[in-house]
Coordinates of C-alpha atoms and ligand atoms in Angstrom, one line a residue:
M6 CA 2.7 24.7 4.6
V7 CA 1.8 21.4 2.8
H8 CA 1.5 18.1 4.6
F9 CA 1.7 15.0 2.5
V10 CA -0.3 12.5 4.6
G11 CA -0.8 8.8 4.3
A12 CA -4.5 8.0 4.8
G13 CA -4.0 4.4 5.6
P14 CA -5.6 1.5 3.7
G15 CA -9.3 2.4 4.2
A16 CA -10.7 2.1 7.7
P17 CA -10.9 5.8 9.0
D18 CA -9.3 4.8 12.3
L19 CA -6.2 3.5 10.6
I20 CA -4.8 7.0 9.8
T21 CA -2.1 8.0 12.3
I22 CA -2.8 10.3 15.2
R23 CA -0.6 12.9 13.5
G24 CA -2.3 12.5 10.1
K25 CA -5.7 13.0 11.8
Q26 CA -4.5 16.1 13.5
Y27 CA -3.3 17.6 10.2
L28 CA -6.7 16.8 8.7
E29 CA -8.4 18.6 11.6
E30 CA -6.3 21.7 11.2
A31 CA -6.2 21.8 7.3
D32 CA -7.7 24.8 5.4
V33 CA -7.5 22.9 2.2
I34 CA -7.5 19.1 1.6
I35 CA -6.6 17.5 -1.8
Y36 CA -7.4 13.8 -1.5
A37 CA -6.9 10.9 -3.9
G38 CA -10.6 10.2 -4.4
S39 CA -10.2 7.0 -6.3
L40 CA -8.9 5.2 -3.1
V41 CA -9.1 7.3 0.0
N42 CA -12.1 6.6 2.2
P43 CA -14.2 9.8 2.1
K44 CA -15.1 9.2 5.7
L45 CA -11.7 10.5 6.6
L46 CA -12.8 13.9 5.3
E47 CA -15.3 14.1 8.2
Y48 CA -12.2 14.9 10.4
S49 CA -11.9 18.2 8.6
K50 CA -13.2 21.5 10.0
D51 CA -16.3 23.1 8.5
V52 CA -14.5 25.9 6.7
C53 CA -12.1 23.5 4.9
T54 CA -12.1 23.4 1.1
I55 CA -11.9 19.9 -0.3
H56 CA -10.6 18.8 -3.7
N57 CA -10.7 15.4 -5.3
S58 CA -7.4 14.8 -7.1
A59 CA -8.9 11.9 -9.1
K60 CA -10.3 14.6 -11.4
M61 CA -7.3 16.8 -11.4
T62 CA -3.9 17.0 -13.2
L63 CA -0.6 17.6 -11.5
E64 CA -0.7 21.2 -12.6
E65 CA -4.2 21.7 -11.1
V66 CA -3.1 20.2 -7.8
I67 CA -0.1 22.5 -7.7
S68 CA -2.2 25.5 -8.5
V69 CA -4.6 24.8 -5.7
I70 CA -1.6 24.5 -3.3
E71 CA -0.1 27.8 -4.6
R72 CA -3.4 29.6 -4.1
A73 CA -3.6 28.2 -0.6
E74 CA 0.0 29.2 0.2
A75 CA -0.6 32.8 -1.1
A76 CA -3.5 33.1 1.3
G77 CA -1.3 31.8 4.2
K78 CA -3.4 28.5 4.4
T79 CA -2.4 25.0 5.3
T80 CA -2.9 22.2 2.8
V81 CA -3.1 18.5 3.4
R82 CA -2.4 16.3 0.3
L83 CA -4.0 13.0 1.3
H84 CA -2.7 9.9 -0.4
T85 CA -4.0 6.3 0.1
G86 CA -2.0 3.9 2.2
D87 CA 1.5 5.2 2.6
P88 CA 2.5 7.9 0.1
C89 CA 5.9 6.3 -0.6
L90 CA 4.3 3.5 -2.7
Y91 CA 2.9 4.4 -6.1
G92 CA 1.9 7.8 -4.6
A93 CA 3.3 10.1 -7.3
I94 CA 4.6 12.4 -4.5
R95 CA 8.1 13.0 -5.8
E96 CA 6.9 15.0 -8.8
Q97 CA 4.8 17.2 -6.5
M98 CA 7.6 17.7 -4.0
D99 CA 10.0 18.6 -6.8
I100 CA 7.7 21.4 -8.1
L101 CA 7.1 22.6 -4.5
D102 CA 10.9 22.7 -4.0
E103 CA 11.2 24.8 -7.2
K104 CA 8.5 27.2 -6.0
G105 CA 10.0 27.4 -2.5
I106 CA 6.9 26.0 -0.8
S107 CA 7.6 24.0 2.3
Y108 CA 6.2 20.6 3.0
D109 CA 6.5 17.6 5.2
Y110 CA 5.5 13.9 5.0
C111 CA 3.4 12.0 7.5
P112 CA 3.5 8.2 6.8
G113 CA 0.5 6.0 6.8
V114 CA -0.4 2.3 7.0
S115 CA 0.1 0.8 3.5
S116 CA -2.5 -1.5 2.1
F117 CA 0.0 -4.3 2.1
C118 CA 0.0 -4.1 5.9
G119 CA -3.8 -3.8 5.8
A120 CA -3.9 -7.0 3.7
A121 CA -1.6 -8.9 6.2
G122 CA -4.0 -7.8 8.9
A123 CA -7.0 -9.0 6.9
L124 CA -5.5 -12.5 6.6
N125 CA -3.5 -12.6 9.9
L126 CA -0.3 -13.1 7.9
E127 CA 3.3 -12.8 8.8
Y128 CA 5.1 -12.1 5.5
T129 CA 8.5 -13.0 6.9
L130 CA 8.3 -16.5 8.4
P131 CA 11.7 -18.1 9.4
D132 CA 12.9 -20.6 6.8
I133 CA 10.1 -19.7 4.4
S134 CA 10.8 -16.1 3.4
Q135 CA 12.7 -13.3 5.0
S136 CA 11.9 -10.8 2.2
V137 CA 8.9 -9.1 0.8
I138 CA 8.9 -8.0 -2.8
I139 CA 6.5 -5.2 -3.5
T140 CA 5.8 -4.8 -7.2
R141 CA 3.2 -4.5 -9.9
M142 CA 2.6 -5.6 -13.5
E143 CA 3.3 -3.0 -16.1
G144 CA 0.1 -1.3 -17.3
R145 CA 0.0 2.1 -18.9
T146 CA 2.8 2.9 -16.4
P147 CA 5.9 1.0 -17.5
V148 CA 8.0 -1.1 -15.2
P149 CA 11.8 -1.3 -15.8
A150 CA 12.6 -4.5 -17.7
K151 CA 15.1 -5.7 -15.1
E152 CA 12.1 -5.8 -12.6
S153 CA 10.1 -8.5 -14.4
I154 CA 7.7 -10.6 -12.4
Q155 CA 9.6 -13.7 -13.7
S156 CA 12.9 -12.4 -12.2
F157 CA 11.3 -11.7 -8.9
A158 CA 9.5 -15.0 -8.9
A159 CA 12.9 -16.7 -9.1
H160 CA 13.6 -15.6 -5.5
Q161 CA 10.5 -17.5 -4.1
A162 CA 10.2 -14.7 -1.5
T163 CA 6.9 -13.4 -0.4
M164 CA 5.5 -11.2 -3.1
V165 CA 2.8 -8.5 -2.9
V166 CA 1.5 -7.3 -6.2
F167 CA -0.2 -3.9 -6.5
L168 CA -2.1 -2.3 -9.3
S169 CA -2.6 -5.5 -11.3
T170 CA -6.0 -6.9 -10.6
G171 CA -7.0 -6.7 -14.3
M172 CA -4.0 -8.7 -15.4
L173 CA -4.1 -11.9 -13.3
E174 CA -3.8 -14.4 -16.1
E175 CA -0.7 -12.8 -17.3
L176 CA 0.5 -12.4 -13.7
S177 CA 0.1 -16.2 -13.1
R178 CA 1.8 -17.0 -16.3
R179 CA 4.8 -14.9 -15.4
L180 CA 5.0 -16.2 -11.8
I181 CA 5.0 -19.8 -13.1
E182 CA 7.6 -18.9 -15.8
G183 CA 9.7 -17.5 -13.1
G184 CA 9.7 -20.6 -11.0
Y185 CA 6.6 -20.7 -8.7
T186 CA 4.5 -23.9 -9.1
E187 CA 0.8 -23.6 -10.0
D188 CA -0.2 -24.7 -6.5
T189 CA 1.9 -22.2 -4.6
P190 CA -0.4 -20.5 -2.1
A191 CA -1.7 -17.0 -3.1
A192 CA -4.3 -14.6 -1.9
I193 CA -6.4 -11.8 -3.2
V194 CA -7.3 -9.1 -0.7
Y195 CA -10.0 -6.7 -1.9
K196 CA -10.4 -3.3 -0.1
A197 CA -8.4 -4.4 2.9
T198 CA -9.7 -2.8 6.2
W199 CA -12.8 -1.3 4.4
D200 CA -16.3 -2.4 5.5
D201 CA -16.7 -4.4 2.3
E202 CA -13.2 -6.0 2.6
K203 CA -13.0 -9.5 1.0
T204 CA -10.2 -12.1 1.2
F205 CA -9.7 -15.1 -1.0
V206 CA -7.0 -17.7 -0.5
C207 CA -6.2 -19.5 -3.7
T208 CA -3.1 -20.6 -5.6
V209 CA -0.8 -19.0 -8.2
G210 CA -2.7 -21.0 -10.9
T211 CA -6.2 -19.9 -9.8
L212 CA -5.7 -16.2 -9.3
A213 CA -7.6 -15.1 -12.4
R214 CA -10.4 -17.5 -11.9
T215 CA -10.8 -16.5 -8.2
A216 CA -11.0 -12.9 -9.1
K217 CA -13.5 -13.5 -12.0
E218 CA -15.8 -15.7 -9.9
N219 CA -15.9 -13.1 -7.2
N220 CA -16.1 -10.0 -9.5
I221 CA -12.9 -8.5 -8.2
T222 CA -11.6 -6.1 -10.9
K223 CA -9.8 -3.4 -8.9
T224 CA -8.6 -2.2 -5.4
A225 CA -7.0 -5.5 -4.6
L226 CA -3.6 -6.9 -3.7
M227 CA -2.3 -10.3 -4.7
I228 CA -0.1 -12.0 -2.2
I229 CA 2.1 -14.9 -3.3
G230 CA 4.1 -17.4 -1.4
D231 CA 4.1 -20.2 1.1
V232 CA 3.5 -17.7 4.0
V233 CA -0.1 -17.5 2.8
A234 CA -1.0 -21.0 3.8
G235 CA 0.0 -23.6 6.2
A236 CA 3.7 -24.0 5.4
H237 CA 5.9 -25.5 8.0
Y238 CA 8.2 -22.8 9.5
D239 CA 10.7 -22.7 12.2
R240 CA 10.1 -20.8 15.5
S241 CA 11.6 -17.4 15.8
R242 CA 15.0 -17.2 17.5
L243 CA 14.0 -14.0 19.2
Y244 CA 11.5 -15.6 21.5
D245 CA 13.4 -19.0 21.8
P246 CA 14.2 -19.7 25.5
G247 CA 17.6 -21.0 24.4
F248 CA 18.6 -17.8 22.6
T249 CA 20.3 -14.8 24.4
T250 CA 19.4 -11.4 23.1
E251 CA 20.4 -7.9 24.1
F252 CA 17.4 -7.8 26.4
R253 CA 17.1 -11.4 27.7
K254 CA 19.5 -14.1 28.8
A255 CA 18.9 -17.7 27.5
S256 CA 17.3 -19.8 30.2
K257 CA 19.0 -23.1 29.3
Ligands
SAH12 N1 0.1 4.1 -1.5 C1 -0.8 3.0 -1.6 C2 -0.8 2.3 -2.9 C3 -1.4 3.1 -4.0 S1 -1.5 2.3 -5.6 C4 -0.5 2.1 -0.4 O1 0.5 2.2 0.3 O2 -1.3 1.1 -0.2 C5 -3.1 1.7 -5.6 C6 -3.2 0.2 -5.5 O3 -3.0 -0.1 -4.1 C7 -4.5 -0.4 -5.9 O4 -4.6 -0.7 -7.2 C8 -4.5 -1.7 -5.1 O5 -3.6 -2.6 -5.7 C9 -3.7 -1.2 -3.8 N2 -4.7 -0.9 -2.7 C10 -4.8 0.3 -2.2 N3 -5.7 0.3 -1.1 C11 -6.0 -1.0 -1.0 C12 -6.8 -1.8 -0.1 N4 -7.5 -1.2 0.9 N5 -7.0 -3.1 -0.3 C13 -6.3 -3.7 -1.3 N6 -5.5 -3.1 -2.2 C14 -5.4 -1.8 -2.0

């Protein structure tokens, strides 16, 4: 059995209870060493074999899993945040399907939620934005042309940009080309929920300078939109005394 597990954004107590239990029971752990907090490995039992996938190919990961399966062992494949975002899990699952190896998926707290926690943000403020666009700049991994930053910027929705810390000048340029103003609020969250977490509130126009001045080159998320700073928003309807819901009658 293979468990794909979301490790959470960094803090070792932000893994789920289920994920922690899988780590405690695992015979083999393959963890994404570039981003998973190694403190999580302390949950494993003494006899567990641990592999760092940052140094492995897909084929090597699969061969470790196959060997474990042949010996009747349980493997945890530990991915940062939630595996569904930029986790490269589909390609592993497809091979496991071909080989008849069973697996399941234990979600985790994504870093974009960790980043909201770091800044006490609500990404979906009434009247400001009711959508969150999760995207990235293209790097060595291509992004489909119809998903350009400019086209997303045109929505003026809250935007969370992954995997792009080294490309902030270009990110700003595209955001502005797409319709954001230079002074639209933005934030950079470095290592959300880790002990050395850092947060910087800036603007679309000052993203690159802010990162440079603070030596932020990786492991960061960029958050764009008026939800980041002081925008006027409407109260929620859900908690409005004059609003009847399935669970509560309006009081006036
Ligand atoms: N599956 C992960 C994302 C993996 S892609 C998740 O759900 O969070 C790797 C990128 O995620 C990094 O380049 C960075 O942009 C972001 N990231 C991961 N952990 C982070 C953290 N603790 N703080 C800020 N950004 C983080």
